[in-house]
């Protein structure tokens, strides 16, 4: 692991959040989902590291499989 | 019926498919007599394997069996991947060609078998018996197996030290022993058809995702000898094989694909579902499962036949060494240790390709769409597009035969467990290929310059090589031409590729197995003791 993924790392959290949400403006649900998929792939490529990516995905999945 | 009499053999190979025949050629090459028993009296019919990899050709080339295949086969190394009508990217499997063998040839499996069987017929040790069916198998003790063989005329028994069960995916031997293939089955149906065309097509592999001519599915096109095209069309999980095999229906699909103007005749139609499965263990006493009997994969990646040929490449030198008394029986334990991870790699890659082609839920479909969308502008996304990851030799990373790597190589060149790297070198004035020169016995590849070559160090190394049983072959590679009258095989690296590819400097030594995998290596003049230890290890001690 490169760093703890639960710790804060954003340079500017509010800016990010706004950009993320606004990116979906005017899109249908279908388009929104496709946009999300593209964003995930771009982010994943930016991260690159195999273990880190795996950890992120499994962390996100946890709440669904643990209930 | 004649009196049942018992024959005694060292090695019996069950099945004369590509894998059984490759095994027979390898044993003959090692000077070991084997008997091949094959129930059928003809070569495989219809459309099965077509893509034979560089590694398969290198293996067959050692016994001279590749020549005819290379002449007849369609050589290719380019692939193109389309989505709809647009080409999204293309790839070259040998971007810097410096290998004797091409990346792939396409050749119908029946030609492959026919050429191989004919060539084996010209070799010294050969005994291929067609219309001989193995109907029973009884492991007698831990060291022999009794086979019952049925021919159209009679029945007889063979007691043999070793059995190679290359009897295919339905493996009667596996069933007789109560063993199974385990793994994943895919629901998706695929139409596989061969057609004869008049027009000529470029020698490349073409793959379409969601082509306009075959809505929402995928399609694959390969060129084969005799103006035959192989076309694979994905049909979805619910397709009815009977309806889909209707020639008129198939013709319609092909017309849409190739365009109205192209005349063709249908040679073969089949509808397949695929699976990725393997046995828990390939070795059962003296019975060794190899090829489809031990593992099957979906065909995207051409890993079935090519993987199986590599099984027997791995196994045949080991059994030969044990039979000749050079190596202990424990050497044979490394077959499972090396080939099960290889099968797992083939299964993993074939399963991933099949999964990419047949998204299993909405999310995977959407991710795939996103990959396609991004790939038009961004090369990184093209890496994710999976139309088949083509067969490549497995890296026996954790093999018990490997010695520790020398850290001075910094993981460059070929590490222990990796395959030797081919390159063009010179023997006097003649350009030759390194792989061919390495031969099929244990070999020390020694990198030298002129002063080193004439030094005492090298003399001691040569003495050591001669003292081993069997004798170790020594191949020198030098950075300039050396004029030597002492009978050594010296290759000169005039193109300056060999030192580079092998990350070597004068004094570097590689210990190479009979299957041309690396067992150990040293960057700089190893002590003889270390070479001895590595050899012991590589022979299964
Ligand atoms: C559509 C399709 C496309 C493919 N494309 C490729 C490709 O491009 N490249 C590739 O590498 N692989 C490909 N494969 C896989 C390839 O065909 C197989 O992996 C290959 O045939 C396996 O060889 P084998 O010798 O292990 O088994 P088989 O070819 O099945 O041979 C087994 C032999 O054993 C004989 N036998 C069975 N039982 C007995 C018995 N009791 N006694 C005596 N003999 C017996 C059979 O008659 C048969 O001849 C493809 C497969 C399919 C279906």
XYZ file of C-alpha atoms and ligand atoms in Angstrom:
661
model
C 0.000 0.000 0.000
C 1.310 3.434 -0.903
C -0.770 5.364 1.593
C -3.862 4.927 3.665
C -6.777 5.418 1.293
C -9.072 6.503 4.103
C -6.911 9.448 5.042
C -7.534 12.812 3.450
C -5.542 13.560 0.366
C -7.626 16.143 -1.490
C -5.975 19.401 -2.292
C -9.334 21.042 -2.432
C -12.246 18.767 -1.535
C -15.096 21.159 -2.240
C -13.756 22.055 -5.651
C -13.486 18.409 -6.583
C -16.970 17.607 -5.375
C -18.484 20.468 -7.281
C -16.756 19.508 -10.501
C -17.804 15.905 -10.087
C -21.457 16.677 -9.486
C -21.691 19.399 -12.088
C -20.239 17.099 -14.692
C -23.567 15.275 -14.658
C -25.629 18.387 -15.392
C -28.076 17.884 -18.196
C -27.273 14.204 -18.688
C -29.805 11.395 -18.724
C -29.390 8.617 -16.119
C -27.922 6.456 -18.808
C -25.410 9.065 -19.889
C -24.556 9.747 -16.260
C -23.663 6.126 -15.673
C -21.483 6.133 -18.742
C -19.802 9.293 -17.592
C -19.096 7.687 -14.224
C -17.584 4.665 -15.898
C -15.303 6.897 -17.952
C -14.280 8.842 -14.875
C -13.460 5.643 -13.004
C -11.277 4.381 -15.820
C -9.419 7.667 -16.120
C -8.849 7.825 -12.376
C -7.713 4.209 -12.333
C -5.170 4.865 -15.043
C -3.922 7.913 -13.147
C -3.410 5.784 -10.038
C -1.917 2.860 -11.938
C -0.750 0.856 -8.942
C -2.369 -2.591 -8.946
C -2.550 -3.139 -5.183
C -3.874 0.298 -4.491
C -6.593 -0.027 -7.117
C -7.606 -3.373 -5.738
C -7.779 -1.988 -2.246
C -9.913 0.944 -3.329
C -12.390 -1.263 -5.161
C -12.673 -3.808 -2.362
C -13.079 -1.044 0.219
C -15.923 0.438 -1.799
C -17.585 -2.962 -2.166
C -17.388 -3.823 1.522
C -20.616 -2.131 2.625
C -22.591 -4.114 0.030
C -21.314 -7.546 0.852
C -21.097 -7.228 4.623
C -24.772 -6.546 5.314
C -9.435 -63.622 -31.165
C -5.687 -63.937 -30.827
C -4.032 -64.833 -27.588
C -3.494 -61.672 -25.540
C 0.201 -61.150 -25.167
C 2.009 -58.433 -23.247
C 4.417 -55.966 -24.801
C 6.902 -54.028 -22.708
C 7.632 -50.357 -23.393
C 9.267 -47.380 -21.730
C 6.874 -44.704 -22.954
C 3.350 -44.957 -24.352
C 1.558 -41.883 -25.648
C -2.221 -42.158 -25.829
C -3.682 -39.944 -28.554
C -2.184 -38.657 -31.805
C -3.604 -35.136 -31.635
C -1.191 -32.214 -31.819
C -0.009 -32.871 -28.270
C 0.565 -36.621 -28.516
C 2.387 -36.209 -31.812
C 4.527 -33.369 -30.476
C 5.457 -35.655 -27.588
C 6.447 -38.457 -29.981
C 8.660 -36.072 -31.951
C 10.310 -34.841 -28.771
C 11.018 -38.320 -27.457
C 12.460 -39.363 -30.803
C 14.568 -36.241 -30.693
C 15.919 -37.269 -27.294
C 16.650 -40.744 -28.625
C 13.855 -42.421 -26.674
C 11.485 -44.847 -28.345
C 7.810 -44.252 -27.705
C 4.621 -45.906 -28.901
C 1.677 -43.740 -29.917
C -1.775 -45.318 -29.676
C -4.550 -43.561 -31.566
C -8.110 -44.805 -31.896
C -8.859 -42.915 -35.090
C -7.508 -43.856 -38.498
C -7.637 -40.282 -39.834
C -6.417 -36.838 -38.858
C -8.711 -34.489 -36.959
C -11.567 -33.413 -39.171
C -13.279 -30.070 -39.353
C -12.211 -26.804 -37.973
C -10.264 -26.776 -34.760
C -6.917 -25.188 -34.011
C -5.436 -22.901 -36.631
C -3.021 -20.528 -34.858
C 0.365 -22.012 -33.951
C 2.665 -19.859 -31.918
C 6.320 -18.988 -32.181
C 7.048 -21.249 -29.211
C 5.273 -24.234 -30.760
C 7.264 -23.724 -33.943
C 10.518 -23.420 -32.009
C 9.773 -26.688 -30.221
C 8.900 -28.524 -33.429
C 11.859 -27.022 -35.223
C 14.218 -28.857 -32.873
C 13.169 -32.135 -34.462
C 12.907 -30.640 -37.941
C 9.105 -30.869 -37.877
C 8.354 -27.183 -38.380
C 9.706 -26.830 -41.904
C 6.708 -28.112 -43.832
C 4.345 -26.180 -41.581
C 6.162 -22.929 -42.219
C 6.019 -23.556 -45.961
C 2.308 -24.240 -45.995
C 1.126 -22.011 -43.158
C 0.047 -18.400 -43.399
C 2.506 -16.294 -41.438
C 1.158 -13.373 -39.474
C 2.043 -11.035 -36.648
C -0.415 -8.170 -37.138
C -3.789 -7.837 -35.556
C -6.519 -5.260 -35.973
C -9.335 -4.535 -33.580
C -12.479 -2.763 -34.733
C -15.558 -1.434 -33.071
C -18.426 -1.097 -35.478
C -16.766 -0.016 -38.698
C -13.913 1.857 -37.059
C -10.489 0.391 -36.409
C -9.669 1.219 -32.793
C -6.118 -0.030 -32.813
C -3.732 -2.543 -34.300
C -0.863 -4.499 -32.840
C 2.329 -6.161 -33.994
C 3.397 -9.262 -32.066
C 6.978 -9.048 -33.297
C 7.661 -5.364 -33.519
C 11.429 -5.960 -33.662
C 11.707 -9.188 -35.586
C 14.917 -10.979 -34.614
C 13.596 -14.498 -34.184
C 13.879 -17.495 -36.427
C 10.189 -18.274 -36.040
C 7.277 -15.969 -36.858
C 4.892 -14.843 -34.117
C 2.197 -17.124 -35.526
C 1.317 -19.256 -38.462
C -2.210 -20.237 -39.338
C -2.476 -23.844 -40.404
C -5.426 -26.193 -40.208
C -5.066 -28.712 -37.381
C -5.324 -31.629 -39.815
C -2.330 -30.333 -41.762
C -0.435 -29.795 -38.517
C -1.089 -33.402 -37.513
C -0.401 -34.803 -40.953
C 2.924 -32.987 -41.399
C 4.026 -33.861 -37.898
C 3.128 -37.523 -38.218
C 4.884 -37.764 -41.576
C 7.989 -36.176 -40.180
C 8.015 -38.479 -37.182
C 7.892 -41.327 -39.678
C 11.272 -40.219 -40.999
C 12.836 -40.171 -37.535
C 14.719 -43.041 -36.025
C 12.449 -43.856 -33.121
C 8.838 -43.957 -34.184
C 5.918 -46.267 -33.710
C 2.540 -44.660 -34.330
C -0.312 -47.142 -34.239
C -3.621 -45.915 -35.645
C -6.895 -47.739 -35.031
C -5.422 -48.798 -31.688
C -7.760 -47.807 -28.903
C -6.795 -47.858 -25.261
C -9.782 -49.472 -23.558
C -8.387 -49.967 -20.101
C -5.702 -48.544 -17.883
C -4.371 -50.155 -14.723
C -1.603 -48.571 -12.707
C 0.143 -51.775 -11.614
C 2.666 -50.511 -9.150
C 4.020 -47.057 -8.690
C 6.402 -47.699 -11.531
C 4.438 -49.372 -14.308
C 1.055 -49.147 -15.972
C -0.814 -51.879 -17.798
C -2.803 -50.729 -20.825
C -5.349 -52.776 -22.704
C -5.404 -51.930 -26.387
C -8.094 -52.847 -28.867
C -7.487 -52.992 -32.605
C -9.996 -53.869 -35.319
C -8.558 -57.390 -35.248
C -7.606 -58.178 -31.678
C -6.793 -56.964 -28.227
C -3.390 -56.820 -26.568
C -1.707 -55.461 -23.477
C 1.224 -53.130 -23.009
C 3.105 -52.766 -19.780
C 4.894 -49.438 -19.762
C 6.993 -47.358 -17.412
C 5.367 -44.080 -18.436
C 2.063 -43.055 -19.996
C 1.444 -39.669 -21.583
C -2.327 -39.269 -21.620
C -2.843 -36.917 -24.564
C -6.282 -38.313 -25.282
C -8.126 -35.007 -25.540
C -10.786 -33.162 -23.607
C -13.025 -36.209 -23.198
C -10.012 -38.239 -22.029
C -11.150 -41.832 -21.541
C -8.047 -42.385 -19.388
C -9.003 -39.564 -17.067
C -12.510 -40.960 -16.781
C -11.256 -44.484 -16.151
C -9.193 -43.171 -13.262
C -12.222 -41.304 -11.909
C -10.631 -37.872 -12.341
C -12.250 -34.635 -13.520
C -11.717 -31.273 -15.134
C -12.915 -28.463 -12.885
C -13.591 -24.814 -13.639
C -15.812 -22.352 -15.432
C -18.233 -23.054 -18.270
C -19.485 -20.241 -20.482
C -23.090 -20.067 -21.674
C -22.269 -18.059 -24.766
C -22.543 -19.839 -28.126
C -20.093 -19.246 -30.960
C -20.467 -20.099 -34.602
C -17.169 -21.338 -36.010
C -17.037 -21.689 -39.735
C -14.467 -22.210 -42.476
C -15.177 -20.876 -45.950
C -13.250 -21.049 -49.202
C -12.942 -17.704 -51.009
C -11.534 -16.583 -54.334
C -10.410 -13.162 -53.185
C -7.179 -12.875 -51.202
C -7.180 -11.354 -47.740
C -4.379 -9.652 -45.821
C -2.436 -11.948 -43.517
C -3.648 -10.572 -40.228
C -6.064 -11.288 -37.426
C -9.147 -9.089 -37.421
C -11.493 -8.770 -34.525
C -14.703 -6.759 -34.361
C -16.634 -5.668 -31.318
C -20.231 -4.832 -32.166
C -19.716 -4.975 -35.928
C -22.405 -3.490 -38.147
C -22.704 -6.801 -40.004
C -23.366 -8.778 -36.838
C -25.289 -6.569 -34.526
C -24.242 -6.256 -30.912
C -21.932 -9.259 -30.924
C -18.326 -9.927 -31.848
C -16.593 -11.422 -34.858
C -13.151 -12.821 -35.606
C -11.527 -13.394 -38.985
C -8.414 -15.436 -39.692
C -6.764 -16.353 -42.975
C -5.756 -19.975 -43.521
C -3.897 -21.745 -46.331
C -5.816 -22.920 -49.437
C -7.798 -19.650 -49.552
C -9.774 -20.612 -46.498
C -11.072 -18.103 -44.000
C -11.941 -18.924 -40.410
C -14.839 -16.896 -39.125
C -15.997 -16.913 -35.505
C -19.299 -15.210 -34.770
C -20.588 -14.733 -31.257
C -24.243 -15.768 -31.058
C -25.337 -15.030 -27.503
C -26.265 -17.539 -24.810
C -29.700 -18.442 -26.151
C -28.825 -19.379 -29.727
C -30.025 -22.785 -30.858
C -27.065 -24.751 -32.275
C -29.274 -26.661 -34.677
C -30.849 -23.575 -36.206
C -27.545 -21.720 -36.279
C -25.817 -24.543 -38.157
C -28.194 -24.254 -41.068
C -25.948 -23.547 -44.094
C -28.331 -21.001 -45.617
C -28.470 -19.079 -42.396
C -24.692 -19.186 -42.066
C -24.260 -18.054 -45.683
C -26.485 -15.091 -44.978
C -24.410 -14.067 -42.018
C -21.194 -14.368 -44.002
C -22.562 -12.403 -46.944
C -23.363 -9.586 -44.559
C -19.846 -9.746 -43.221
C -17.813 -9.990 -46.421
C -20.121 -8.019 -48.690
C -22.413 -9.242 -51.470
C -19.736 -9.397 -54.157
C -17.543 -12.034 -52.533
C -18.067 -15.590 -53.704
C -17.438 -18.381 -51.223
C -18.124 -22.011 -50.408
C -18.751 -23.297 -46.931
C -16.241 -25.910 -45.784
C -17.207 -26.413 -42.192
C -19.826 -25.238 -39.677
C -19.945 -25.859 -35.965
C -21.510 -24.191 -32.954
C -19.494 -24.293 -29.763
C -19.746 -23.325 -26.150
C -16.459 -23.017 -24.324
C -15.074 -23.683 -20.914
C -11.909 -23.028 -18.945
C -11.163 -26.042 -16.762
C -8.306 -28.186 -15.533
C -7.480 -31.262 -13.481
C -6.307 -30.727 -9.899
C -3.078 -32.584 -10.673
C -1.663 -33.644 -14.030
C 0.569 -36.394 -12.642
C -0.948 -39.605 -11.315
C 1.758 -42.129 -10.521
C 3.426 -42.863 -13.845
C 0.576 -41.375 -15.855
C 1.050 -37.819 -17.059
C -1.902 -35.887 -18.456
C -1.006 -33.362 -21.138
C -2.910 -31.067 -23.479
C -6.708 -30.953 -23.511
C -7.023 -34.033 -21.288
C -5.425 -31.997 -18.483
C -6.809 -28.536 -19.234
C -9.117 -26.775 -21.683
C -9.550 -23.129 -22.520
C -11.766 -21.046 -24.766
C -9.944 -20.471 -28.055
C -9.443 -16.678 -27.914
C -5.709 -16.499 -27.482
C -4.805 -19.794 -29.189
C -3.721 -21.231 -25.878
C -5.180 -24.752 -26.150
C -2.981 -26.560 -28.642
C -0.003 -24.293 -28.048
C -0.274 -24.778 -24.299
C -0.474 -28.539 -24.761
C 2.609 -28.663 -26.975
C 4.460 -26.809 -24.229
C 3.322 -29.436 -21.710
C 5.120 -32.158 -23.604
C 8.087 -29.906 -24.308
C 8.388 -29.710 -20.536
C 7.764 -33.369 -19.857
C 9.675 -35.207 -22.567
C 13.220 -34.151 -21.648
C 12.523 -34.972 -18.027
C 11.225 -38.491 -18.681
C 14.070 -39.013 -21.160
C 16.666 -37.935 -18.571
C 15.198 -40.299 -15.978
C 15.044 -43.206 -18.427
C 18.650 -42.625 -19.411
C 19.622 -42.647 -15.753
C 20.914 -39.079 -15.747
C 18.336 -37.661 -13.377
C 16.436 -38.959 -10.358
C 12.712 -39.643 -10.595
C 12.073 -36.613 -8.403
C 12.746 -34.510 -11.505
C 9.287 -35.547 -12.709
C 7.630 -33.777 -9.789
C 8.537 -30.525 -11.474
C 6.083 -31.242 -14.306
C 3.087 -30.331 -12.149
C 4.997 -27.568 -10.406
C 5.719 -25.924 -13.753
C 2.786 -26.806 -15.969
C -0.092 -26.254 -13.536
C 0.792 -22.557 -13.123
C 1.177 -22.413 -16.914
C -2.305 -23.886 -17.356
C -3.651 -21.416 -14.809
C -2.159 -18.538 -16.755
C -3.781 -19.825 -19.940
C -7.098 -20.313 -18.180
C -6.965 -16.866 -16.594
C -6.243 -15.135 -19.886
C -8.742 -17.101 -21.934
C -11.453 -16.614 -19.328
C -10.806 -12.878 -19.133
C -11.066 -12.521 -22.912
C -14.292 -14.480 -22.980
C -15.679 -12.366 -20.141
C -14.785 -9.160 -21.951
C -16.568 -10.393 -25.078
C -19.633 -11.464 -23.134
C -20.271 -8.828 -20.430
C -22.092 -10.596 -17.652
C -24.163 -7.671 -16.319
C -25.169 -4.092 -17.026
C -22.171 -2.667 -15.180
C -19.616 -4.672 -17.118
C -21.358 -3.661 -20.314
C -21.146 -0.009 -19.323
C -17.505 -0.245 -18.387
C -16.793 -1.858 -21.703
C -18.601 0.972 -23.474
C -16.558 3.465 -21.515
C -13.376 1.652 -22.514
C -14.373 1.895 -26.170
C -15.322 5.555 -25.881
C -12.045 6.478 -24.221
C -9.933 4.341 -26.502
C -10.689 6.508 -29.508
C -8.627 9.343 -28.099
C -6.623 7.804 -25.310
C -4.147 4.995 -25.865
C -4.237 3.890 -22.219
C -7.788 2.621 -22.639
C -6.801 0.439 -25.590
C -4.833 -1.747 -23.208
C -8.094 -2.724 -21.559
C -9.716 -3.934 -24.764
C -9.471 -7.702 -24.665
C -10.074 -9.566 -27.907
C -7.768 -12.405 -26.853
C -4.356 -12.315 -25.216
C -2.289 -14.485 -27.484
C -0.390 -17.511 -26.286
C 3.082 -16.854 -24.956
C 5.502 -19.130 -23.094
C 4.975 -19.318 -19.348
C 7.592 -17.984 -16.943
C 8.332 -20.842 -14.502
C 8.893 -18.349 -11.752
C 8.628 -20.647 -8.766
C 10.067 -23.766 -10.330
C 11.974 -26.063 -7.987
C 14.576 -26.416 -10.749
C 15.521 -22.733 -10.679
C 18.492 -21.398 -8.786
C 18.415 -17.937 -7.247
C 18.800 -15.161 -9.743
C 21.982 -13.120 -9.678
C 20.889 -9.639 -8.558
C 23.628 -8.088 -10.688
C 21.374 -8.677 -13.711
C 18.792 -6.335 -12.175
C 16.082 -8.609 -13.639
C 17.149 -7.775 -17.191
C 17.764 -10.475 -19.815
C 16.204 -13.891 -19.142
C 15.805 -14.799 -15.460
C 15.805 -18.364 -14.134
C 12.460 -19.883 -15.167
C 12.251 -17.801 -18.327
C 12.776 -19.003 -21.853
C 15.999 -18.400 -23.791
C 15.801 -15.416 -26.092
C 16.393 -16.065 -29.748
C 18.583 -13.795 -31.825
C 20.673 -13.926 -34.949
C 24.404 -14.584 -34.373
C 27.303 -15.676 -36.555
C 29.125 -18.963 -36.801
C 32.154 -17.928 -38.810
C 30.642 -16.200 -41.816
C 27.225 -17.823 -41.507
C 24.265 -16.203 -39.820
C 22.647 -18.741 -37.453
C 19.933 -18.627 -34.791
C 20.951 -18.850 -31.189
C 18.071 -21.135 -30.122
C 19.073 -23.723 -32.691
C 22.681 -23.645 -31.507
C 21.706 -24.195 -27.880
C 20.449 -27.653 -28.809
C 18.365 -30.012 -26.683
C 20.635 -30.989 -23.818
C 21.848 -29.062 -20.794
C 23.944 -26.210 -22.029
C 26.184 -23.496 -20.643
C 25.966 -20.299 -22.607
C 29.128 -18.376 -21.873
C 29.726 -14.794 -22.886
C 33.372 -14.021 -23.570
C 35.855 -11.643 -25.079
C 39.102 -12.843 -26.577
C 41.366 -12.675 -23.471
C 38.741 -14.411 -21.336
C 38.183 -17.142 -23.906
C 41.851 -18.153 -23.783
C 42.073 -17.899 -19.986
C 42.314 -20.735 -17.470
C 38.860 -19.941 -16.148
C 37.327 -21.082 -19.397
C 39.540 -24.161 -19.540
C 38.245 -25.230 -16.116
C 34.665 -24.630 -17.197
C 35.117 -26.806 -20.245
C 36.613 -29.570 -18.132
C 33.673 -29.378 -15.785
C 31.185 -29.634 -18.651
C 32.887 -32.771 -19.956
C 32.921 -34.406 -16.535
C 29.142 -34.315 -16.218
C 26.908 -37.164 -17.216
C 25.451 -36.401 -19.699
C 28.073 -34.069 -21.085
C 27.048 -30.448 -20.873
C 27.161 -28.577 -24.150
C 29.065 -25.315 -24.130
C 28.187 -22.455 -26.422
C 30.348 -19.343 -26.397
C 29.154 -15.968 -27.543
C 31.892 -13.452 -28.109
C 31.792 -9.764 -28.783
C 34.204 -10.134 -31.689
C 35.248 -12.991 -33.912
C 37.660 -15.382 -32.219
C 39.887 -17.593 -34.247
C 40.085 -20.785 -32.252
C 41.351 -24.168 -33.211
C 40.346 -25.912 -30.015
C 36.999 -27.188 -31.249
C 34.839 -24.859 -29.189
C 31.535 -23.602 -30.588
C 31.963 -19.844 -30.698
C 29.236 -17.589 -31.991
C 30.032 -13.990 -32.658
C 27.570 -11.283 -31.825
C 28.184 -9.192 -34.921
C 24.779 -7.504 -34.739
C 25.363 -6.581 -31.140
C 21.987 -8.054 -30.155
C 22.897 -11.097 -28.110
C 24.877 -9.450 -25.321
C 22.165 -6.837 -25.124
C 19.130 -9.122 -25.116
C 20.775 -11.366 -22.522
C 22.024 -8.404 -20.422
C 25.443 -10.036 -20.535
C 29.067 -8.952 -20.343
C 32.212 -11.013 -20.888
C 32.188 -13.519 -18.036
C 28.382 -13.912 -17.847
C 27.182 -17.517 -17.774
C 23.703 -18.976 -18.302
C 22.776 -22.556 -17.453
C 20.096 -23.654 -19.927
C 17.835 -26.709 -19.724
C 17.113 -29.068 -22.619
C 13.807 -27.228 -23.191
C 15.798 -24.000 -23.473
C 14.490 -22.557 -20.225
C 17.009 -20.816 -17.990
C 17.926 -22.716 -14.815
C 20.538 -20.338 -13.419
C 22.737 -17.434 -14.421
C 25.680 -15.425 -13.189
C 26.673 -11.984 -14.324
C 30.378 -12.466 -13.813
C 32.543 -15.609 -13.822
C 30.799 -17.933 -11.349
C 32.819 -20.361 -9.229
C 32.575 -23.914 -10.587
C 30.999 -25.036 -7.330
C 27.978 -22.819 -7.942
C 27.483 -24.117 -11.456
C 27.612 -27.662 -10.106
C 24.977 -26.892 -7.490
C 22.701 -25.275 -10.063
C 23.033 -28.279 -12.349
C 22.183 -30.678 -9.533
C 19.123 -28.598 -8.774
C 18.022 -28.340 -12.406
C 18.178 -32.140 -12.660
C 15.732 -32.496 -9.805
C 18.187 -33.406 -7.048
C -12.918 -23.966 -32.524
C -11.603 -24.231 -31.917
C -10.517 -23.444 -32.285
C -9.269 -23.659 -31.727
N -8.226 -22.881 -32.107
C -7.001 -23.109 -31.597
C -5.886 -22.388 -32.064
O -5.997 -21.561 -32.966
N -4.666 -22.660 -31.524
C -4.508 -23.610 -30.559
O -3.381 -23.811 -30.093
N -5.549 -24.336 -30.101
C -6.787 -24.112 -30.605
N -7.839 -24.880 -30.200
C -7.601 -25.937 -29.205
C -6.968 -27.183 -29.836
O -7.766 -27.678 -30.877
C -6.798 -28.254 -28.758
O -6.184 -27.684 -27.641
C -5.941 -29.416 -29.269
O -6.595 -30.172 -30.227
C -5.560 -30.338 -28.110
O -4.735 -31.344 -28.582
P -4.655 -32.746 -27.852
O -3.652 -33.523 -28.625
O -4.450 -32.521 -26.400
O -6.096 -33.357 -27.968
P -6.979 -33.836 -29.313
O -6.585 -32.958 -30.419
O -8.330 -33.857 -28.843
O -6.405 -35.255 -29.570
C -6.708 -36.351 -28.737
C -6.560 -37.619 -29.539
O -6.693 -38.740 -28.675
C -7.419 -39.744 -29.354
N -8.004 -40.648 -28.366
C -8.998 -40.371 -27.500
N -9.268 -41.449 -26.746
C -8.422 -42.429 -27.127
C -8.215 -43.770 -26.708
N -8.944 -44.323 -25.742
N -7.249 -44.492 -27.318
C -6.484 -43.950 -28.299
N -6.657 -42.688 -28.732
C -7.612 -41.928 -28.152
C -8.427 -38.970 -30.175
O -8.912 -39.737 -31.248
C -7.615 -37.766 -30.615
O -6.993 -37.990 -31.854
C -9.107 -24.681 -30.757
C -10.188 -25.474 -30.396
C -11.418 -25.264 -30.977
C -12.540 -26.142 -30.593
